Coordinates of C-alpha atoms and ligand atoms in Angstrom, one line a residue:
X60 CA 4.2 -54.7 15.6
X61 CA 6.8 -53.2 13.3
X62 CA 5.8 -50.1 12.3
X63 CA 8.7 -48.1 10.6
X64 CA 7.1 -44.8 10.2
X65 CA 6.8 -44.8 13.9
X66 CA 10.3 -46.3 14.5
X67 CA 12.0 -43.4 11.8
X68 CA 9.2 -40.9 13.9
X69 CA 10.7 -41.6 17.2
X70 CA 14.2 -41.7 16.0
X71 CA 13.7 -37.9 14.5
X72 CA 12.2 -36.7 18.4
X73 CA 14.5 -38.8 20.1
X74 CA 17.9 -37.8 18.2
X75 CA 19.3 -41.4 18.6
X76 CA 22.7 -42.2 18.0
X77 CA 22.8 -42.6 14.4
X78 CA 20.8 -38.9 14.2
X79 CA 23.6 -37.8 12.3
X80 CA 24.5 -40.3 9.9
X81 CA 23.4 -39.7 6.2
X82 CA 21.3 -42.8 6.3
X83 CA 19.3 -41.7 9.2
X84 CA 19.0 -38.1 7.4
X85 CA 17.9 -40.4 4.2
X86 CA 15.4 -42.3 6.6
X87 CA 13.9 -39.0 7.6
X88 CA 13.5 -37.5 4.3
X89 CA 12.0 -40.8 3.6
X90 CA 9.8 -40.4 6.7
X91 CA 8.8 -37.1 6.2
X92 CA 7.7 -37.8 2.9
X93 CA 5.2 -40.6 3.9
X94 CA 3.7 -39.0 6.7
X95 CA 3.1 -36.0 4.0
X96 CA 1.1 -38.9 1.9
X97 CA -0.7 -40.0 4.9
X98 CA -2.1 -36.3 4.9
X99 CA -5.5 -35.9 3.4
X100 CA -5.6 -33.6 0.5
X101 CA -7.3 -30.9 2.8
X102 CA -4.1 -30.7 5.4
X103 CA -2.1 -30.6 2.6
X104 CA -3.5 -28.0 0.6
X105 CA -3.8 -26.2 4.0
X106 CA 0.0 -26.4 4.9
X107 CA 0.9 -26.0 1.3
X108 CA -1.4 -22.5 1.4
X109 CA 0.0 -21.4 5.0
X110 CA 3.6 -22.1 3.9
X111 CA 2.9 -19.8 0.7
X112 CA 1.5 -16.9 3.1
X113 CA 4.0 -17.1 5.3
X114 CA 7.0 -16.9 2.5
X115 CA 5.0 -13.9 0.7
X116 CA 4.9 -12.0 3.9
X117 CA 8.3 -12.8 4.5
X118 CA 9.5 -11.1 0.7
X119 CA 6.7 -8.2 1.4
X120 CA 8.0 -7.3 5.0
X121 CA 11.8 -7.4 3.8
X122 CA 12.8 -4.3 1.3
X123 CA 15.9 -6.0 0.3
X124 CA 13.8 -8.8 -0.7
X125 CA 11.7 -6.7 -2.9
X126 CA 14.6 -5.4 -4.4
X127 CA 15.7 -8.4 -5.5
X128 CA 12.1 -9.4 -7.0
X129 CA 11.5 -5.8 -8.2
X130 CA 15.1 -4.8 -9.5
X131 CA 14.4 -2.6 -12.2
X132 CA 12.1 -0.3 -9.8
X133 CA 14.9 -0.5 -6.9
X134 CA 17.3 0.4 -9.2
X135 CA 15.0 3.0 -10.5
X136 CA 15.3 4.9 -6.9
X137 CA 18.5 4.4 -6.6
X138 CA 19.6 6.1 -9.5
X139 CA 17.4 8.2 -8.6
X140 CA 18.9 9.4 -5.5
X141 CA 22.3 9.6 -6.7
X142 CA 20.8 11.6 -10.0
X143 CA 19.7 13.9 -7.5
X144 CA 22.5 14.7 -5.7
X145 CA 24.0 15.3 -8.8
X146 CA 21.4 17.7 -9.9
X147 CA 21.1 19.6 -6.7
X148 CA 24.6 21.0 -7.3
X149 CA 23.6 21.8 -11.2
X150 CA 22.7 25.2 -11.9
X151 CA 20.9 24.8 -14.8
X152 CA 17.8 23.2 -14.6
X153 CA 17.5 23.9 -18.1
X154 CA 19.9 21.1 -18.8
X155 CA 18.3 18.6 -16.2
X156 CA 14.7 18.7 -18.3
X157 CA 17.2 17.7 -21.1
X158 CA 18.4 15.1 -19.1
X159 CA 15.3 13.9 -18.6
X160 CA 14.0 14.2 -22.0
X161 CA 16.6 11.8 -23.4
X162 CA 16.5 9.3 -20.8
X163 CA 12.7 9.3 -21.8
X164 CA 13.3 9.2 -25.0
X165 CA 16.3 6.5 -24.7
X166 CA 13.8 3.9 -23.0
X167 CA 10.8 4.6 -25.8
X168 CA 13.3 4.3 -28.8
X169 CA 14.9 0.9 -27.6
X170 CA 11.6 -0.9 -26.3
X171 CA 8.6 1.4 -28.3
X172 CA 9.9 3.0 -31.2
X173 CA 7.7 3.8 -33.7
X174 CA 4.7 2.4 -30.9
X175 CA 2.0 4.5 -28.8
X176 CA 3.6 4.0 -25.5
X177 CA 6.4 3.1 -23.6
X178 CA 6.1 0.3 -20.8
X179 CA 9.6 0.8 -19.7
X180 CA 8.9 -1.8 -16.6
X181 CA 8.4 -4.8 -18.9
X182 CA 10.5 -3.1 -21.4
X183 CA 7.8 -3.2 -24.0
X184 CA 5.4 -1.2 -25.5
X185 CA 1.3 -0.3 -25.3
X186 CA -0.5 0.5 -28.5
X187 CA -3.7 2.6 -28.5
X188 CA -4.2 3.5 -31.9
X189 CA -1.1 2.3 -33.9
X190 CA -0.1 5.2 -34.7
X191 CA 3.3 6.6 -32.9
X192 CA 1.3 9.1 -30.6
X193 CA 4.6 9.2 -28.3
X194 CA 7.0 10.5 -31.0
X195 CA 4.2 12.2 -32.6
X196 CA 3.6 14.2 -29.4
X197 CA 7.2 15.0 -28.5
X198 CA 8.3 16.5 -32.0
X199 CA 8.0 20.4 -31.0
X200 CA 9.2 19.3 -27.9
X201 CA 12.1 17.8 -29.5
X202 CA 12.7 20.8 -31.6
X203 CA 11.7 24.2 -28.5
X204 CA 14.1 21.6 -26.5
X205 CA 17.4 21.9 -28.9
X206 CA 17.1 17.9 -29.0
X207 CA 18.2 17.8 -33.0
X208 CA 19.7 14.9 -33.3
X209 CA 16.7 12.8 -31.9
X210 CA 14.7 15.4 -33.8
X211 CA 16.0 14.6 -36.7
X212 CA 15.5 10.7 -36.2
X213 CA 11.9 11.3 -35.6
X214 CA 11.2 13.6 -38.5
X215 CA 12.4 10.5 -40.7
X216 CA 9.9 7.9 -39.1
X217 CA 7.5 10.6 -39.6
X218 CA 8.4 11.0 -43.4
X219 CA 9.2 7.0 -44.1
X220 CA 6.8 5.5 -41.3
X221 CA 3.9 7.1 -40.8
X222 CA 0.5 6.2 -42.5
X223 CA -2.9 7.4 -41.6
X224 CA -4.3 5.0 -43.8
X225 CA -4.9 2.5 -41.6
X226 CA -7.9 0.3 -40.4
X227 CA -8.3 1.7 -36.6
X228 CA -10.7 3.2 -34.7
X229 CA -9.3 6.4 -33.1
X230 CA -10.7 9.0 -30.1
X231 CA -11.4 12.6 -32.5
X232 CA -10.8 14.1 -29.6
X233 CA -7.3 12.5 -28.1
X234 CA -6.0 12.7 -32.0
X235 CA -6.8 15.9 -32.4
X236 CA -5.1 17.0 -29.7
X237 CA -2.1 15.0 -29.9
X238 CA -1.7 14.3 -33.7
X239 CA -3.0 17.2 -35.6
X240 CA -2.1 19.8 -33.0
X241 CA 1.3 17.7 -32.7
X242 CA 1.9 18.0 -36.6
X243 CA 0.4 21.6 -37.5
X244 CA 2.9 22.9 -34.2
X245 CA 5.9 21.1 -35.8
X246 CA 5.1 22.6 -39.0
X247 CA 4.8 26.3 -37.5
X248 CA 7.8 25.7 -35.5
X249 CA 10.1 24.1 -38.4
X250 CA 8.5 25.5 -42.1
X251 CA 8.4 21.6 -42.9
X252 CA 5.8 21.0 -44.9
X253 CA 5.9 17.3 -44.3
X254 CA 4.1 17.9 -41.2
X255 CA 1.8 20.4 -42.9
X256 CA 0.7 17.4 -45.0
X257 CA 0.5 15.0 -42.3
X258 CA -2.0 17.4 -41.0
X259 CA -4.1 17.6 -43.3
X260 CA -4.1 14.0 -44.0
X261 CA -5.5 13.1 -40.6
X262 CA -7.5 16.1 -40.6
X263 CA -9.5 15.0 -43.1
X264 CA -9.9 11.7 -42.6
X265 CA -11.2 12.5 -39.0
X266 CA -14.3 14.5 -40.5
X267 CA -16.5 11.7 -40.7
X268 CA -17.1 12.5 -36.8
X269 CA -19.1 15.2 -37.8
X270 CA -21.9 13.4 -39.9
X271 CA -24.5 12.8 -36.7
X272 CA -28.1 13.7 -36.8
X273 CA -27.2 17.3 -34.3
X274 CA -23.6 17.9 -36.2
X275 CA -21.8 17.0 -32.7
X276 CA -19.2 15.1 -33.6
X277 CA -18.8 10.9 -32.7
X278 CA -15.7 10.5 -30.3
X279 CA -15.1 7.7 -32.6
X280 CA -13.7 7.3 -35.8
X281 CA -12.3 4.7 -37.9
X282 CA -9.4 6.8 -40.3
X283 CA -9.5 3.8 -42.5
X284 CA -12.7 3.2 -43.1
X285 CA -13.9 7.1 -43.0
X286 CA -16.8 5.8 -40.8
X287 CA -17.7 6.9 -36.9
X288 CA -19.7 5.8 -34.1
X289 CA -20.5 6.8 -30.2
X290 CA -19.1 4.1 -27.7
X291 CA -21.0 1.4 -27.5
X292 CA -22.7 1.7 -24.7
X293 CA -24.0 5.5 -25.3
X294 CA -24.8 8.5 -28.0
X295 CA -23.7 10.9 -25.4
X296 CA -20.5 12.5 -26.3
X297 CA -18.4 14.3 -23.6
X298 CA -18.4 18.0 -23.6
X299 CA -14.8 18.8 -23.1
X300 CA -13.8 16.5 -26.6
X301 CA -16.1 18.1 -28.3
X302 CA -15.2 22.1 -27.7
X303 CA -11.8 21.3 -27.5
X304 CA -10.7 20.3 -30.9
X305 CA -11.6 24.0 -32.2
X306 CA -8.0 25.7 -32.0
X307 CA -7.0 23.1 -34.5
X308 CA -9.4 22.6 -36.6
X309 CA -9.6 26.4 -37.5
X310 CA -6.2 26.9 -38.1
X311 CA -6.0 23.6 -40.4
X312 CA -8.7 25.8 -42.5
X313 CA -6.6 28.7 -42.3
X314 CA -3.6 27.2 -43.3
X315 CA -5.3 24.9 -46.1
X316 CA -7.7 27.9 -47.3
X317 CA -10.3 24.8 -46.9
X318 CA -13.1 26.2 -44.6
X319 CA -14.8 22.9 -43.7
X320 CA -12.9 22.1 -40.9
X321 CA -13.8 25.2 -39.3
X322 CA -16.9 25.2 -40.4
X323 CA -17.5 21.3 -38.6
X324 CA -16.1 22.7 -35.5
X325 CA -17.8 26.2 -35.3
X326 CA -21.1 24.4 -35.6
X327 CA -20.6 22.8 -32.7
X328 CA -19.1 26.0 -30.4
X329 CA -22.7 28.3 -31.9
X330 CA -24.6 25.2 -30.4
X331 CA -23.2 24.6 -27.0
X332 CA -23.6 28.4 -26.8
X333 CA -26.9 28.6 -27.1
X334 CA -27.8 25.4 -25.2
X335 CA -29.8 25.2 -21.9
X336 CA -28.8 23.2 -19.0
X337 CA -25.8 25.5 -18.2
X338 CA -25.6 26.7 -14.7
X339 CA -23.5 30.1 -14.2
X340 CA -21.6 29.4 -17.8
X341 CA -20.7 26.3 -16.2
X342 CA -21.7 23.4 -18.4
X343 CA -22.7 19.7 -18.0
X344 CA -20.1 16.5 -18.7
X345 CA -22.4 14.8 -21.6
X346 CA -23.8 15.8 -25.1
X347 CA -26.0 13.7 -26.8
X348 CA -25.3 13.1 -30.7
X349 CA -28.4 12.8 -31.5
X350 CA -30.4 15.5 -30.0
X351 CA -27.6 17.8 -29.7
X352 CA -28.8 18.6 -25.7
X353 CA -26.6 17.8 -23.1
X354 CA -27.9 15.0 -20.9
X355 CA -27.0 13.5 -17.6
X356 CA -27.3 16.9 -16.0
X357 CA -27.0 18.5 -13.2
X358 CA -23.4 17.9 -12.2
X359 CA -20.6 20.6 -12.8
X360 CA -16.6 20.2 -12.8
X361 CA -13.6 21.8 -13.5
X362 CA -12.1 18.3 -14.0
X363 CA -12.3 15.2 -16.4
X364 CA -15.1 15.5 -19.4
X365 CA -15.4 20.0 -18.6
X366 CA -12.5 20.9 -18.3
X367 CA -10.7 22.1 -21.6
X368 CA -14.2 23.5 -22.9
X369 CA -13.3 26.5 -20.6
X370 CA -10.1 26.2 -21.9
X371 CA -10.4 26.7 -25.4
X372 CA -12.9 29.4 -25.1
X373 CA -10.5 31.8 -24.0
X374 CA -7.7 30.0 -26.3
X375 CA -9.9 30.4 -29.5
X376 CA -10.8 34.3 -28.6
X377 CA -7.0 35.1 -28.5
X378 CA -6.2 32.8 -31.6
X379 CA -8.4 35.0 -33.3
X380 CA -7.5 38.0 -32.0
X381 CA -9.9 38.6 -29.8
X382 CA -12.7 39.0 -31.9
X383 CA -15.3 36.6 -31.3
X384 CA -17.1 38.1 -28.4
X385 CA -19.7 34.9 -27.4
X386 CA -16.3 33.1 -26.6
X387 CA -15.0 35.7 -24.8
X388 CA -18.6 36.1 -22.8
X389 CA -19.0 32.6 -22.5
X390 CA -15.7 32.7 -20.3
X391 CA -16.1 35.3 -18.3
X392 CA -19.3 33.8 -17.4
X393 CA -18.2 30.4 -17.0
X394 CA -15.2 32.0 -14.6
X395 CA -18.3 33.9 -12.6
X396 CA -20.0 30.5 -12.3
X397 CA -17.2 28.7 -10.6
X398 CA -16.2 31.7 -8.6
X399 CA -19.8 31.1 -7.7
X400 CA -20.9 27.7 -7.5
X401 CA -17.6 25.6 -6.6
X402 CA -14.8 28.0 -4.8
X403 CA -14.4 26.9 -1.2
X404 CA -11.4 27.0 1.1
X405 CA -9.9 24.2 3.2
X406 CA -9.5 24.0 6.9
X407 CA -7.3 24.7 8.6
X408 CA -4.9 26.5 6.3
X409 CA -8.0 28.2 4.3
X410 CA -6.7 26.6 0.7
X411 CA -8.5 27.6 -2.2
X412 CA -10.0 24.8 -4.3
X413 CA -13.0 24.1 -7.1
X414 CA -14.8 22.0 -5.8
X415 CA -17.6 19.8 -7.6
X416 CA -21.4 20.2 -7.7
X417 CA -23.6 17.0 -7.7
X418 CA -27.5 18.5 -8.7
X419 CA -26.8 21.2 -5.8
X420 CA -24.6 19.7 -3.3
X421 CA -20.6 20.5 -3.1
X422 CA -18.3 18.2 -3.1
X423 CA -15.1 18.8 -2.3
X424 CA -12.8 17.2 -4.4
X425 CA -10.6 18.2 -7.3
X426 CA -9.2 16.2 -10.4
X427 CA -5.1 17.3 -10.6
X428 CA -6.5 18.1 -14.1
X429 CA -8.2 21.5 -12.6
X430 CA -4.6 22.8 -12.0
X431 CA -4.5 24.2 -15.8
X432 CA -6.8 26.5 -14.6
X433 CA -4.3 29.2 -12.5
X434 CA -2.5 29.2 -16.0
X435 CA -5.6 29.6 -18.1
X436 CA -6.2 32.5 -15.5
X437 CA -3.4 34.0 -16.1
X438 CA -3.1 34.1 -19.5
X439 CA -6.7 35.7 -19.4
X440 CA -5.4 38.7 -16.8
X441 CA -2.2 39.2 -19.2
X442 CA -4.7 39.7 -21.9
X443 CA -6.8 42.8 -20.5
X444 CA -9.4 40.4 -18.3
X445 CA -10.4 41.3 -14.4
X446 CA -7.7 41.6 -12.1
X447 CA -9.5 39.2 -9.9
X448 CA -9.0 36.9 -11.8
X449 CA -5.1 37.2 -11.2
X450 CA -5.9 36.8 -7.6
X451 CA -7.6 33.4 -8.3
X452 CA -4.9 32.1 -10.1
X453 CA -2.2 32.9 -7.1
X454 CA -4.6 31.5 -4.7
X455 CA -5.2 28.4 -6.9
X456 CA -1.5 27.8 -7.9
X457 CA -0.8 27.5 -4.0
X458 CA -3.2 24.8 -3.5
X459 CA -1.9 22.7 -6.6
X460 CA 1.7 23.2 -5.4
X461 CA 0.3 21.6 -1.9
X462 CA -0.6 19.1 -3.6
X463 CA 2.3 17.9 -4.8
X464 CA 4.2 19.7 -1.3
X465 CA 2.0 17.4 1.1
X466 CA 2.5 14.0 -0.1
X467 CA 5.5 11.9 0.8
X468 CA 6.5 11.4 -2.9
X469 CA 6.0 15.4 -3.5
X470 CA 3.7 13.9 -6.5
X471 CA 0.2 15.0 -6.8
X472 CA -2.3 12.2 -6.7
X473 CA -4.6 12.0 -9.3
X474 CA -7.8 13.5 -7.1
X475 CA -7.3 15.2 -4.1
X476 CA -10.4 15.5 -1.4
X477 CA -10.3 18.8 0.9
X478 CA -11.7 19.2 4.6
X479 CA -14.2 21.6 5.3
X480 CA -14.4 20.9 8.8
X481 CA -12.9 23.4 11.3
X482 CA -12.5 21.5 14.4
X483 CA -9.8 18.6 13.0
X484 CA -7.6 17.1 10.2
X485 CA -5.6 17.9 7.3
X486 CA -6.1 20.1 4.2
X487 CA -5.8 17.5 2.2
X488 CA -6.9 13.7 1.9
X489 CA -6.5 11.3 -0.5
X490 CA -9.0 8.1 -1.5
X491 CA -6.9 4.7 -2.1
X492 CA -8.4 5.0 -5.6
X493 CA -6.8 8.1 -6.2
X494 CA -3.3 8.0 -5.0
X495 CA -1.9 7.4 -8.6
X496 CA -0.2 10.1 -10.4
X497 CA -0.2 10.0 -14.1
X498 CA 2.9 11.8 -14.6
X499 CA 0.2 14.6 -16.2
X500 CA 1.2 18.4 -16.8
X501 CA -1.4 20.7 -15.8
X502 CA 0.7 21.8 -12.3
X503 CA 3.4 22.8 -14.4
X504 CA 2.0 24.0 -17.1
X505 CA 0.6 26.7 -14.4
X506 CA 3.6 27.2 -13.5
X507 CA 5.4 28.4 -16.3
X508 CA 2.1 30.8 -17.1
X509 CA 2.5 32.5 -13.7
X510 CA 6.2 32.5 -13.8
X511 CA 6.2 34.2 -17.1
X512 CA 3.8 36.6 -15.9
X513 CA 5.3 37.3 -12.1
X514 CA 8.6 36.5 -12.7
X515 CA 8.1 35.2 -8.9
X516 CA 10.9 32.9 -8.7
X517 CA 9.1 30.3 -6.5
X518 CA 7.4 29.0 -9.0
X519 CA 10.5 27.6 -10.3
X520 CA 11.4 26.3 -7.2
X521 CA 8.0 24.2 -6.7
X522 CA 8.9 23.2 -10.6
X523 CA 12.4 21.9 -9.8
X524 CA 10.7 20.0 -6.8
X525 CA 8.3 18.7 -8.8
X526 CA 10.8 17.0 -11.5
X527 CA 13.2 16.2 -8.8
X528 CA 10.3 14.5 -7.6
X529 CA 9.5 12.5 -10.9
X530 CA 13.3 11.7 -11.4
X531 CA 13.5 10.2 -7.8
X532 CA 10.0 8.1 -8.1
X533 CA 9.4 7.3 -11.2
X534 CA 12.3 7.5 -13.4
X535 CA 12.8 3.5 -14.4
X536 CA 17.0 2.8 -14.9
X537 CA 16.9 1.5 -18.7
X538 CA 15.1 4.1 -20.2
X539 CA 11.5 5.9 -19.4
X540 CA 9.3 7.1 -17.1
X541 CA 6.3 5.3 -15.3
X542 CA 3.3 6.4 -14.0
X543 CA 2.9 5.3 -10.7
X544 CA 0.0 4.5 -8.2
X545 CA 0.7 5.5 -4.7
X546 CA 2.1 9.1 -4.8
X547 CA 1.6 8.4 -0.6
X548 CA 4.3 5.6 -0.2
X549 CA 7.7 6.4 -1.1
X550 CA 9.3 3.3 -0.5
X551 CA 7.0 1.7 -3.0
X552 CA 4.9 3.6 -5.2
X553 CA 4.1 0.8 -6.9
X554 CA 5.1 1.6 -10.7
X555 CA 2.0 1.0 -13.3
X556 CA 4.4 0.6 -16.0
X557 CA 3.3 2.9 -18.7
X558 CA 4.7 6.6 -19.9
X559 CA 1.8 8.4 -21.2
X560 CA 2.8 10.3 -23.8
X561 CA 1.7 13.7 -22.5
X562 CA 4.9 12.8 -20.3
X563 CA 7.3 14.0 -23.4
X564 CA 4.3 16.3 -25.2
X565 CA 3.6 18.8 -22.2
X566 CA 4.9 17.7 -18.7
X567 CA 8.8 18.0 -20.0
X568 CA 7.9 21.0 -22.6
X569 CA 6.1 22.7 -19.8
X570 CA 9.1 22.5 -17.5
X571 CA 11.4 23.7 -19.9
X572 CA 10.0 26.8 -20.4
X573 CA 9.7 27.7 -17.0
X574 CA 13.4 27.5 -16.6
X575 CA 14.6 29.1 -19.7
X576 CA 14.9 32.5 -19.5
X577 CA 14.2 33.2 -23.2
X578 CA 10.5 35.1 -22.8
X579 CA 10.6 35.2 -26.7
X580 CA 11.4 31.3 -26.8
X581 CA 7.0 30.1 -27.8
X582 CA 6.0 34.1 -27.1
X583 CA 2.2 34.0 -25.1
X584 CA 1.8 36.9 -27.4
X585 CA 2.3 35.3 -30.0
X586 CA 1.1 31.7 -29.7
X587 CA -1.5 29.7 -28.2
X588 CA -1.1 26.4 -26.7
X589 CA -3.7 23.9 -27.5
X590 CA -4.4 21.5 -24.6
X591 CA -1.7 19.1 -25.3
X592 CA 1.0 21.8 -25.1
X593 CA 1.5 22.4 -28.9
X594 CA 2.1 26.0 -29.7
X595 CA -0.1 27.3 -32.3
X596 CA 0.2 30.8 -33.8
X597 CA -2.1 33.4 -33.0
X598 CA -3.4 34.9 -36.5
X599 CA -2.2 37.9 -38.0
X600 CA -5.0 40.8 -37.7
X601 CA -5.1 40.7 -41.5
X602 CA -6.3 36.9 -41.4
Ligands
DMJ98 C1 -3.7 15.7 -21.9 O1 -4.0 14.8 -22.9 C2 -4.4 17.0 -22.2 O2 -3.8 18.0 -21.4 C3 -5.9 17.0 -21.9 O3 -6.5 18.2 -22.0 C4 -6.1 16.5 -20.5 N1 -5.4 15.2 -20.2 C5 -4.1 15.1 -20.6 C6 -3.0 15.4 -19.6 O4 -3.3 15.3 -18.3

C-alpha cells in the first residue's frame, strides 16, 4: 500500500538520489511536519519543553550569549574595567567620587527625575512615596561635593516641584531621616531658607504619628490626610525608627523656636529609658503602640530594627553638648552590653564580630548594617569616652573591611555568618539569601570616622577598593548604579535594578570625605551626622 509518509521517511534515511533537490527538501519539510501532527499532544509538549531546556542552557552556559541578552549589564563591566584602569593611574580619588556622583546622577535625571528611585536597568523609575527622596537625599551631597551646577538644578525642582501636600502614606521614620534631615542639612549648609521651610512643612505634617494611646509614634503616616496607623498586620513599632528620628526633630524645635517637635520625640527617648525588657543597655527590636512595652522579646542585635537607637544616643548627647547624662549612660551601658552579650571572634583568623542573641543563645551573624558601629565608636573615643572603646572600633573596622576583602566582587553581602569552629573553614560564610549588597554606606561611613581620627592611611585604601569595586560591578553604562544580588559571583552578580537612594545620600558623601583632605570640610566638632549622612550642627553652648 502507498503510504507517502513512509516513502518521504525512507527517502530522508536513505539519502536517495533526489536528496538534494529542493523538492525532496520541500517533501521533507512536508514530512516532518506530518509526523509532528501524528504526535500526541504529550510528545509534543515533551519535545517542545526539552528543546526549550536545552536552548536556555545553551544561552546560560555561553557568556557571550548572555551578553548579548543582558547588554546593558555586560556593558556595564566593561566600562567598568576600562574605568578602572583609568582610575588606577588617577591620583585624586577625590575626583573619581565626583565621577561617580554624576554618572549617578546622569542616569536618575534622564530615567527618574523628579521620582523616588532610579531603575537604571529598565531605564525607569520606582516610587515609594512620591516624593523625590533621591534628589531630596543627595542635595548636601551635591553642595559638600562642589556639584553646583546639578545643585543648582535640584534646588529649583525643590522650589517649583516639591509638595508635601499630598495623599500618601509615608514611613515617619525613613522621611525623617531622609527628607527632614535631607532639608534642615541643606539649609545649615547653604543659609537657604527654602529648605528651612520645606522642613518645617513635612515636619509638621508628620506629627500626627505621635497621637497613640503610649505617645510612641505610628511608623505610618499619611502627610495628606494628617492621619497615622501601625502596619497592618501589627501595633508594634520598631525600636530603631522610633529613637532615631530625635536629632531632627530637636533641632527643627530649635531652629523654629516651636518646642513640640522635641517635645513628641523626647517623650519617647524618657520612656524607652526607663523601660524593662533591656538586657545589658541592649534593647529589644519591637515597641508596642499601645502599651508603650516592648514586645517580642528576648532577641538582641546590632543590626536591622536596633541599630541606630544606639546610634543616636551618643549623636543626641554631643548635639546637645553633652549635657543629657541618661543618653550618655544609656550608651555606655548599651556598649558594655554588647561587649558583653554579642562580641565573639572567628576562627581561624580570630575576627571580631557582634554577633546576635536569640532568648540566650549566640548566633553568629552580622547585618553589613553593624558596620556603623566602628565609626559610632570612634566618634565616642574622640569625644572623651573609654579608650577601649577605640580598640573595638579598630578590631571591628578589620572585620567589615574583610567583608568586602573576601568576596570575589570585594562587595559586602548583605549578612555575613562567622565560624566559631576551630578545627576547619573560613572566617566568613555567606547564606544564598544574603549574598546581595545594597550598595549601603555604613563600611564607609566607618571609614572616614577612623580615618579622620587615625589619619591611618589604609583606611583609604580599603575605601578606594571598595568604590573601585562598585564602579566595576555595579556601575550600569547609561547612567546609575544597581544594587546587585550575588556579591560572590563576579561574572554575574545578577543586577536587581534599583539605586537606593542612600547610594547618592551617604555611600558617595561618605567616600568623599575620606579622601579629601580638608578636616574642616563637615567638622566632627562641629556637626553631627544623622543616620542618613546629613550633617546637622551641634548647638552653640548658649542654646
Ligand atoms: C539608611 O537609610 C540609614 O543609614 C539607616 O540608618 C540604615 N539603612 C540605610 C542605609 O543602609
Amino acid at each position: 500500500m502507498y503510504s507517502p509518509q513512509r516513502k518521504d521517511f525512507v527517502s530522508l534515511m536513505l539519502g536517495d538520489q533526489h536528496s538534494r533537490s529542493y523538492t525532496n527538501g520541500k517533501h521533507r519539510r512536508q514530512s516532518c511536519w506530518r509526523k509532528w501532527k501524528q504526535l500526541s499532544r504529550l510528545q509534543r509538549s515533551l519535545i517542545l519543553f526539552l528543546l526549550a531546556f536545552l536552548f536556555i542552557c545553551g544561552i546560560l552556559s555561553y557568556p557571550s550569549l548572555t551578553d548579548f541578552w543582558i547588554p546593558s549589564w555586560r556593558g556595564a563591566m566593561i566600562e567598568a574595567e576600562q574605568g578602572t584602569e583609568l582610575q588606577s593611574t588617577a591620583v585624586d580619588r577625590v575626583e573619581a567620587v565626583q565621577e561617580a556622583f554624576r554618572h549617578a546622577w546622569k542616569g536618575y535625571k534622564a530615567f527618574a527625575w523628579g521620582h523616588d528611585e532610579l531603575k537604571p536597568i529598565s531605564k525607569t523609575h520606582g516610587e515609594w512615596f512620591g516624593l523625590g527622596l533621591t534628589l531630596i537625599d543627595a542635595l548636601d551631597t551635591m553642595w559638600i561635593l562642589g556639584l553646583k551646577d546639578e545643585f543648582a538644578e535640584a534646588r529649583k525642582w525643590v522650589e517649583t516641584e516639591l509638595s508635601f501636600s499630598k495623599n500618601v502614606d509615608v514611613n515617619l521614620f525613613e522621611s525623617t531621616i531622609r527628607i527632614l534631615g535631607g532639608l534642615l542639612s541643606t539649609y545649615h549648609l547653604t543659609g537657604d531658607t527654602l529648605f528651612l521651610d520645606k522642613a518645617k512643612d513635612i515636619g509638621f505634617r508628620l506629627m500626627p504619628a505621635f497621637k497613640t494611646p503610649s505617645k510612641i509614634p505610628y511608623s505610618d503616616v499619611n502627610i495628606g490626610k494628617g492621619t497615622a496607623h501601625p502596619p497592618r498586620w501589627t501595633t508594634d513599632s520598631t525600636v530603631a525608627e522610633v529613637t532615631s528620628i530625635q536629632l531632627e526633630f530637636r533641632e527643627l524645635s530649635r531652629l523654629t523656636q516651636d518646642p513640640q517637635y522635641q517635645n513628641a520625640v523626647e517623650e519617647v527617648t524618657r520612656q524607652v529609658h526607663r523601660l524593662e525588657g533591656k538586657h545589658d543597655g541592649l534593647v529589644p527590636m519591637f515597641i508596642n503602640t499601645n502599651s508603650g512595652k516592648f514586645t517580642r522579646r528576648g532577641a538582641f542585635t546590632l543590626g536591622a530594627r536596633a541599630d541606630s537607637y544606639y546610634e543616636y544616643l551618643l549623636k543626641q548627647w554631643l548635639q546637645g553638648g553633652k549635657k543629657e547624662t541618661e543618653l550618655l549612660e544609656d550608651y555606655l551601658q548599651a556598649i558594655e552590653g554588647v561587649k558583653k552579650n554579642l562580641l565573639r571572634q572567628t576562627s581561624p583568623s580570630k575576627l571580631t564580630f557582634v554577633g546576635e542573641l536569640s532568648n540566650g543563645h549566640l548566633n553568629p551573624k552580622m547585618d553589613h548594617l553593624v558596620c556603623f558601629l566602628p565609626g559610632t565608636l570612634a566618634l565616642g573615643a574622640h569625644n572623651g569616652l573609654p579608650a577601649d572603646h577605640m580598640d573595638l572600633a579598630l578590631q571591628l573596622m578589620e572585620t567589615c573591611h574583610q567583608m568586602y576583602a573576601q568576596m570575589e566582587t570585594g562587595l559586602s553581602p548583605e549578612i555575613a555568618h562567622f565560624n566559631l569552629q576551630s578545627n576547619n573553614g573560613r572566617d566568613i560564610d555567606v547564606k544564598p539569601a544574603d549574598r546581595h549588597n545594597l550598595l549601603r554606606p555604613e563600611t564607609v561611613e566607618s571609614l572616614f570616622y577612623m580615618y579622620r581620627f587615625t589619619k591611618d592611611s589604609k583606611y583609604r585604601d580599603w575605601g578606594w577598593d571598595i568604590l573601585q569595586s562598585f564602579n566595576k560591578y555595579t556601575r550600569v553604562p547609561s547612567g546609575g548604579y544597581t544594587s546587585i544580588s550575588n556579591v560572590r559571583d563576579p561574572v554575574y552578580p545578577s543586577p536587581r535594578d534599583k539605586m537606593e537612594s542612600f547610594f547618592l545620600g551617604e555611600t558617595l558623601k561618605y567616600l568623599f570625605l575620606l579622601f579629601s583632605d580638608d578636616n574642616e570640610l563637615i567638622s566632627l566638632d562641629k556637626y553631627v551626622f544623622n543616620t542618613e549622612a546629613h550633617p546637622l550642627p551641634i548647638w552653640p553652648s548658649t542654646s
